[in-house]
CSV table of C-alpha atoms and ligand atoms in Angstrom, one decimal:
chain,number,residue,atom,x,y,z
A,1283,MET,CA,-39.0,6.3,120.5
A,1284,MET,CA,-41.1,8.8,122.6
A,1285,ILE,CA,-44.3,7.2,123.6
A,1286,PHE,CA,-47.3,9.1,124.8
A,1287,GLY,CA,-48.9,8.6,128.2
A,1288,ASP,CA,-51.8,6.5,129.4
A,1289,LYS,CA,-54.3,9.3,128.8
A,1290,ILE,CA,-55.2,11.8,126.1
A,1291,MET,CA,-57.4,14.7,127.2
A,1292,THR,CA,-59.4,16.6,124.5
A,1293,PRO,CA,-61.9,19.4,125.2
A,1294,ARG,CA,-64.8,17.0,125.8
A,1295,LEU,CA,-63.3,13.6,126.0
A,1296,ARG,CA,-60.8,11.5,127.9
A,1297,LEU,CA,-59.0,8.7,126.0
A,1298,ARG,CA,-57.4,6.2,128.3
A,1299,ARG,CA,-55.8,2.8,128.6
A,1300,ILE,CA,-58.1,-0.2,129.1
A,1301,THR,CA,-58.2,-1.9,132.4
A,1302,GLU,CA,-59.6,-5.3,133.5
A,1303,SER,CA,-62.9,-3.7,134.8
A,1304,ASP,CA,-63.6,-2.5,131.2
A,1305,LEU,CA,-63.6,-6.0,129.8
A,1306,PRO,CA,-67.4,-6.8,130.3
A,1307,LEU,CA,-68.3,-3.6,128.4
A,1308,LEU,CA,-65.7,-4.3,125.6
A,1309,VAL,CA,-66.9,-7.9,125.2
A,1310,ALA,CA,-70.6,-6.7,125.0
A,1311,TRP,CA,-69.6,-4.1,122.3
A,1312,SER,CA,-67.5,-6.7,120.5
A,1313,ASN,CA,-70.6,-8.9,120.1
A,1314,SER,CA,-73.0,-6.1,119.2
A,1315,ASP,CA,-74.0,-5.2,115.6
A,1316,ALA,CA,-75.3,-1.8,116.8
A,1317,ALA,CA,-71.9,-1.0,118.4
A,1318,HIS,CA,-70.2,-1.6,115.1
A,1319,GLY,CA,-72.6,0.3,112.8
A,1320,ARG,CA,-73.4,-0.7,109.2
A,1321,TYR,CA,-69.9,-0.7,107.9
A,1322,LEU,CA,-68.0,-2.9,110.4
A,1323,THR,CA,-68.4,-6.5,111.3
A,1324,PRO,CA,-68.4,-7.4,115.0
A,1325,ASP,CA,-65.1,-9.0,116.0
A,1326,ARG,CA,-66.8,-11.3,118.6
A,1327,THR,CA,-64.4,-11.7,121.3
A,1328,ASP,CA,-65.2,-13.2,124.8
A,1329,GLU,CA,-64.0,-12.4,128.2
A,1330,VAL,CA,-61.4,-15.1,128.3
A,1331,LYS,CA,-59.8,-13.9,125.1
A,1332,GLY,CA,-60.1,-10.3,126.2
A,1333,ARG,CA,-58.4,-11.0,129.5
A,1334,GLU,CA,-55.6,-12.9,127.7
A,1335,ASN,CA,-55.1,-10.0,125.3
A,1336,LEU,CA,-55.0,-7.6,128.3
A,1337,VAL,CA,-52.4,-9.7,130.2
A,1338,MET,CA,-50.3,-10.2,127.0
A,1339,GLY,CA,-50.2,-6.5,126.5
A,1340,MET,CA,-52.0,-6.8,123.1
A,1341,TYR,CA,-54.1,-3.7,123.8
A,1342,TRP,CA,-51.2,-1.6,124.9
A,1343,ASN,CA,-47.6,-1.9,123.6
A,1344,ASP,CA,-45.1,0.2,121.7
A,1345,VAL,CA,-46.6,-0.5,118.3
A,1346,ASN,CA,-50.3,-1.0,119.0
A,1347,ARG,CA,-52.6,0.8,121.4
A,1348,VAL,CA,-56.3,0.7,122.1
A,1349,PHE,CA,-57.9,3.6,123.9
A,1350,LEU,CA,-61.3,3.7,125.6
A,1351,ILE,CA,-63.0,6.9,124.7
A,1352,GLU,CA,-65.0,8.5,127.5
A,1353,LEU,CA,-67.1,11.6,127.9
A,1354,LYS,CA,-65.2,13.6,130.5
A,1355,GLY,CA,-66.3,12.5,133.9
A,1356,GLU,CA,-68.9,10.2,132.4
A,1357,LYS,CA,-69.3,6.9,130.6
A,1358,PRO,CA,-67.3,5.2,127.9
A,1359,ILE,CA,-68.7,5.8,124.4
A,1360,GLY,CA,-66.2,3.9,122.2
A,1361,THR,CA,-62.7,2.9,121.3
A,1362,LEU,CA,-59.9,4.1,119.2
A,1363,ARG,CA,-56.9,2.0,118.1
A,1364,TYR,CA,-53.7,2.8,116.4
A,1365,TRP,CA,-50.9,0.6,115.2
A,1366,LEU,CA,-47.6,1.2,113.5
A,1367,ARG,CA,-47.2,-0.7,110.3
A,1368,SER,CA,-44.7,-3.5,110.6
A,1369,GLU,CA,-43.1,-2.7,107.2
A,1370,ARG,CA,-43.2,1.1,107.8
A,1371,ARG,CA,-42.9,2.0,111.4
A,1372,ASN,CA,-43.2,5.7,110.7
A,1373,CYS,CA,-46.8,5.1,109.4
A,1374,ALA,CA,-49.6,4.7,111.9
A,1375,VAL,CA,-53.0,3.2,111.0
A,1376,MET,CA,-56.0,4.2,113.1
A,1377,ALA,CA,-59.5,2.7,113.6
A,1378,ILE,CA,-62.3,4.2,115.6
A,1379,LYS,CA,-65.7,3.1,116.9
A,1380,ILE,CA,-68.2,5.3,118.7
A,1381,SER,CA,-70.0,2.2,120.0
A,1382,ILE,CA,-73.1,3.9,121.4
A,1383,PRO,CA,-75.3,4.8,118.4
A,1384,GLN,CA,-76.9,7.8,120.2
A,1385,MET,CA,-73.4,9.3,120.8
A,1386,ARG,CA,-72.6,9.5,117.0
A,1387,ASP,CA,-72.9,12.6,115.0
A,1388,LYS,CA,-72.0,14.9,117.9
A,1389,GLY,CA,-68.5,15.6,116.7
A,1390,TYR,CA,-66.9,13.1,119.2
A,1391,GLY,CA,-65.5,10.9,116.5
A,1392,THR,CA,-63.8,13.8,114.8
A,1393,GLU,CA,-62.5,15.1,118.1
A,1394,ALA,CA,-61.0,11.8,119.3
A,1395,GLN,CA,-59.3,11.2,116.0
A,1396,LYS,CA,-58.0,14.8,115.8
A,1397,TYR,CA,-56.2,14.7,119.2
A,1398,VAL,CA,-54.7,11.2,118.6
A,1399,ILE,CA,-53.4,12.3,115.2
A,1400,MET,CA,-51.8,15.4,116.9
A,1401,GLN,CA,-50.0,13.1,119.4
A,1402,LEU,CA,-48.9,10.7,116.6
A,1403,PHE,CA,-47.3,13.4,114.6
A,1404,GLN,CA,-46.0,15.6,117.4
A,1405,ARG,CA,-44.8,13.0,119.9
A,1406,LEU,CA,-44.4,9.8,118.0
A,1407,LYS,CA,-43.0,11.7,115.0
A,1408,VAL,CA,-44.8,9.5,112.5
A,1409,GLN,CA,-44.6,10.6,108.9
A,1410,SER,CA,-48.2,9.6,108.0
A,1411,VAL,CA,-51.5,8.4,109.5
A,1412,GLU,CA,-53.7,6.1,107.4
A,1413,MET,CA,-57.3,4.9,107.8
A,1414,TYR,CA,-59.4,2.4,106.0
A,1415,THR,CA,-63.1,2.9,105.6
A,1416,ASP,CA,-66.0,1.2,103.8
A,1417,ILE,CA,-66.8,2.9,100.6
A,1418,ASN,CA,-70.3,3.7,101.8
A,1419,ASN,CA,-69.3,5.0,105.3
A,1420,ARG,CA,-70.2,8.6,104.7
A,1421,PRO,CA,-69.9,9.8,108.3
A,1422,GLN,CA,-66.4,8.5,108.6
A,1423,GLN,CA,-65.4,9.9,105.2
A,1424,ARG,CA,-66.8,13.3,106.4
A,1425,CYS,CA,-64.6,13.0,109.5
A,1426,LEU,CA,-61.6,12.3,107.4
A,1427,GLN,CA,-62.3,15.2,105.1
A,1428,LYS,CA,-62.6,17.5,108.1
A,1429,LEU,CA,-59.3,16.2,109.3
A,1430,GLY,CA,-57.5,16.8,106.0
A,1431,PHE,CA,-57.1,13.2,104.8
A,1432,GLU,CA,-56.7,12.4,101.1
A,1433,LEU,CA,-57.9,9.4,99.3
A,1434,VAL,CA,-55.0,7.1,98.3
A,1435,GLU,CA,-56.7,4.1,96.8
A,1436,THR,CA,-59.8,1.9,96.7
A,1437,LEU,CA,-59.4,-1.7,97.5
A,1438,GLY,CA,-61.2,-4.9,98.5
A,1439,TYR,CA,-60.6,-6.1,102.0
A,1440,ASP,CA,-61.7,-8.8,104.4
A,1441,ASP,CA,-63.5,-7.6,107.6
A,1442,HIS,CA,-64.0,-10.7,109.8
A,1443,GLN,CA,-64.9,-12.9,106.9
A,1444,VAL,CA,-67.1,-10.2,105.3
A,1445,LYS,CA,-65.8,-9.0,102.0
A,1446,ARG,CA,-66.0,-5.2,101.7
A,1447,VAL,CA,-64.8,-2.5,99.3
A,1448,GLY,CA,-63.1,0.3,101.0
A,1449,HIS,CA,-61.1,3.5,100.7
A,1450,LEU,CA,-57.6,4.0,102.1
A,1451,PHE,CA,-57.1,7.6,103.3
A,1452,ARG,CA,-53.8,9.2,104.3
A,1453,LEU,CA,-52.7,12.4,106.1
A,1454,ASP,CA,-48.9,13.0,105.7
A,1455,ALA,CA,-46.7,15.2,108.0
A,1456,ALA,CA,-46.5,18.0,105.5
A,1457,ALA,CA,-50.3,18.3,105.2
A,1458,PHE,CA,-50.7,18.0,109.0
A,1459,VAL,CA,-48.5,21.0,109.8
A,1460,LYS,CA,-50.3,23.2,107.3
A,1461,ASN,CA,-53.8,22.3,108.3
A,1462,PRO,CA,-55.5,24.9,110.5
A,1463,VAL,CA,-57.8,22.2,112.1
A,1464,TYR,CA,-54.8,21.1,114.2
A,1465,GLN,CA,-53.9,24.6,115.2
A,1466,TYR,CA,-57.3,26.1,116.2
A,1467,HIS,CA,-59.6,24.2,118.5
A,1468,TYR,CA,-63.3,24.9,118.1
A,1469,GLU,CA,-64.6,22.0,120.1
A,1470,GLN,CA,-66.8,23.1,123.0
B,2572,COA,C1,-67.8,6.9,111.9
B,2572,COA,C2,-67.8,7.5,113.3
B,2572,COA,C3,-66.5,7.1,114.0
B,2572,COA,C4,-67.9,9.0,113.2
B,2572,COA,O1,-67.9,9.5,114.4
B,2572,COA,P1,-69.0,10.6,114.8
B,2572,COA,O2,-68.8,11.1,116.2
B,2572,COA,O3,-70.4,10.0,114.5
B,2572,COA,O4,-68.7,11.7,113.7
B,2572,COA,P2,-68.8,13.3,113.8
B,2572,COA,O5,-70.0,13.7,114.5
B,2572,COA,O6,-67.5,13.8,114.4
B,2572,COA,O7,-68.8,13.7,112.3
B,2572,COA,C5,-69.7,13.0,111.4
B,2572,COA,C6,-69.9,13.9,110.2
B,2572,COA,O8,-70.6,13.1,109.2
B,2572,COA,C7,-71.8,13.7,108.8
B,2572,COA,N1,-72.7,12.7,108.4
B,2572,COA,C8,-73.4,11.9,109.2
B,2572,COA,N2,-74.2,11.0,108.5
B,2572,COA,C9,-73.9,11.3,107.2
B,2572,COA,C10,-74.4,10.8,106.0
B,2572,COA,N3,-75.2,9.8,105.9
B,2572,COA,N4,-73.9,11.3,104.8
B,2572,COA,C11,-73.0,12.3,104.8
B,2572,COA,N5,-72.5,12.8,106.0
B,2572,COA,C12,-73.0,12.3,107.1
B,2572,COA,C13,-72.2,14.6,109.9
B,2572,COA,O9,-73.0,15.6,109.5
B,2572,COA,C14,-70.8,15.1,110.4
B,2572,COA,O10,-70.3,16.1,109.6
B,2572,COA,P3,-70.4,17.7,110.0
B,2572,COA,O11,-69.6,17.8,111.2
B,2572,COA,O12,-69.9,18.4,108.8
B,2572,COA,O13,-71.9,17.9,110.2
B,2572,COA,C15,-69.0,6.9,114.1
B,2572,COA,O14,-70.2,7.3,113.5
B,2572,COA,C16,-68.9,5.4,114.3
B,2572,COA,O15,-68.2,5.0,115.2
B,2572,COA,N6,-69.6,4.6,113.5
B,2572,COA,C17,-69.7,3.2,113.7
B,2572,COA,C18,-68.3,2.5,113.5
B,2572,COA,C19,-67.6,3.0,112.3
B,2572,COA,O16,-68.1,3.1,111.2
B,2572,COA,N7,-66.3,3.3,112.4
B,2572,COA,C20,-65.4,3.8,111.4
B,2572,COA,C21,-64.8,2.7,110.7
B,2572,COA,S1,-63.6,3.4,109.6
């Protein structure tokens, strides 16, 4: 399988592999309600667990990757994770957090997702990309609409012991190649 590199550059962002020096920030975000927004529950990890995950390769392996999202040449603003489904390896699931509230609603979430989606289809050759989102998470649903996703089903799920109702959205390879958003790049 062709795997993409440690970094993904987008017009305004750099997505890169996590290193040990990022752990204090990731732990702080992990325990912060504000960093998760209204529709995600903090996963509450600590530095010991974070270091263990890093050493074990849990943040970066062939089927699961966590990227730190940074403004180019500046500070980190969030994380994006994808994993390949164990029962369907040609299907990737993504999850994103713009952890600094002031950095939301500037198009960064859409931009980060767009360029990872392009890599997933073009380099990893997945057949579909899926995302779960809380039924009330309008900003994320707007992102998914802009990125050509379609609603598959609505289901109950467990988010760190909090019961939520969410939508499952999917973009398949046929829709990806036809969608102009992946061919023309309007980001500044
Ligand atoms: C959801 C999230 C990733 C979106 O990223 P972002 O950078 O804020 O999103 P963008 O700026 O690219 O796009 C947001 C869109 O939602 C729209 N929007 C914002 N608030 C809205 C609301 N209450 N109702 C409807 N649309 C809304 C914006 O206008 C924008 O659409 P536009 O480009 O057509 O104007 C980010 O807000 C976030 O990380 N939130 C907290 C964690 C989270 O919810 N993660 C997603 C879990 S699935």
